[in-house]
Amino acid sequence: MEQKLKFIISGGGTGGHIYPAIAIANELKARFPQAEFLFVGAKDKMEMQKVPQAGYSIKGLWISGIQRKISLQNLLFPFKLLSSLWKSYFIIKRFKPDVVIGTGGFASGAVLKVASMLGIPTVIQEQNSYPGITNKLLAAKAQSICVAYEGMEKFFPAEKIKLTGNPVRQDLIFVDDKRIEGLTYFEVNADKRTLLVLGGSLGAKRINQLVSDELEIILQLGIQVIWQCGKLYYDQYKHFNEKENVHVFAFIDRMDLAYAAADFIISRSGASSISELCIVGKPTILIPSPNVAEDHQTKNALALSAKKAAILLKESELNEKFRRTFADLISNDEKQAKLSKKIHKKALPNATQQIADEIVKLALEKGE
């Protein structure tokens, strides 16, 4: 008879924490249909909508990060932390999980801390090449730490590290077979090469400005554009849809087909994006957001650019370097081939299954 396992999964604040958490839950559910799942997130963050949409229950904690500037939020932080630890204690005592999994964010810090104190096995899933403070503090008590980059011994106990990669959408693994479908779906010209521009689901202000400023040059180079400008910026840029060979979207639902249609990609360098780009294996220019905690995106991008697997351009360099860099990339077939080969070598397509393996091993050991 199947053992009825129970899992608490905590992570949120950004899609980069939420979507891996949901992917892990889906994999565990596929293996153990009778298992029970409970998510824990921050009360006012996007996980409170995204997790129920994925079909899972979620509890919210009163928690948020420390702001860089002096603010009322920072004065409230000690109270929020105590409140979150206290609520986490009651959630865990009531639910009685076999394993608690954290994918990052301040809510996961409180839940994993309490789980460790109660002797419940914990698994950390660290998406970035440079971990946040929460996961660094939790590492000593965790049973397993699943990472996406080599060299993480600098931050975590070596014996706990498992190089798994980040969970990605499984429909990306075979994008090479979907080229014709992608070109048809986006109604782009099969005789032209295609640039895919990504700034995340909400959009990236500086990348949008760049594409707007350089669009005529890009089109003159014979390149057509699929441009996800983000929900916040769509009204500002939708008029470019009137131009031939330009396709602007607030949000792209079929990312597999967007990647399949693309010959070149301009993207932010969040952890999930990097993992997807490695699997897709197209020549990529990374423009990290400078506005994220501990400059994660620049460090993620450097991990690829240092191996000549992608081109890194900082926002501060765009005016000076973008036009020359882009023209050089699209005119150099050898460079394109090398970038594609090297970024694809970094792909870890079985991440979700390997992370689930670690979790299941701990759950079954606990049940013995």
Short mmCIF file of C-alpha atoms in Angstrom, two decimals, residues 17 126-136 147-152 154-156 271 292-301 303:
data_model
loop_
_atom_site.label_atom_id
_atom_site.label_comp_id
_atom_site.label_asym_id
_atom_site.label_seq_id
_atom_site.Cartn_x
_atom_site.Cartn_y
_atom_site.Cartn_z
CA HIS A 17 11.05 31.14 -6.61
CA GLU A 126 19.08 27.35 -4.68
CA GLN A 127 18.53 28.75 -8.17
CA ASN A 128 21.31 31.33 -8.36
CA SER A 129 25.08 31.20 -8.72
CA TYR A 130 25.31 33.44 -5.65
CA PRO A 131 22.90 32.40 -2.88
CA GLY A 132 20.78 34.82 -0.90
CA ILE A 133 21.32 35.40 2.79
CA THR A 134 18.30 33.25 3.75
CA ASN A 135 19.66 30.08 2.16
CA LYS A 136 23.18 30.68 3.46
CA VAL A 147 22.03 23.79 -6.83
CA ALA A 148 22.17 24.90 -10.46
CA TYR A 149 25.81 25.99 -10.67
CA GLU A 150 29.19 24.40 -10.06
CA GLY A 151 31.49 25.80 -7.37
CA MET A 152 28.78 26.29 -4.72
CA LYS A 154 32.10 28.44 -1.45
CA PHE A 155 28.72 28.98 0.20
CA PHE A 156 27.39 25.60 1.34
CA ALA A 271 18.01 31.98 -12.52
CA VAL A 292 17.88 42.64 -7.56
CA ALA A 293 19.14 41.48 -4.17
CA GLU A 294 22.89 40.90 -3.99
CA ASP A 295 23.19 41.53 -7.75
CA HIS A 296 22.22 37.90 -8.46
CA GLN A 297 21.54 38.47 -12.14
CA THR A 298 25.00 39.85 -12.92
CA LYS A 299 26.60 36.90 -11.14
CA ASN A 300 24.38 34.44 -13.03
CA ALA A 301 25.30 36.09 -16.34
CA ALA A 303 28.87 32.34 -14.84
#
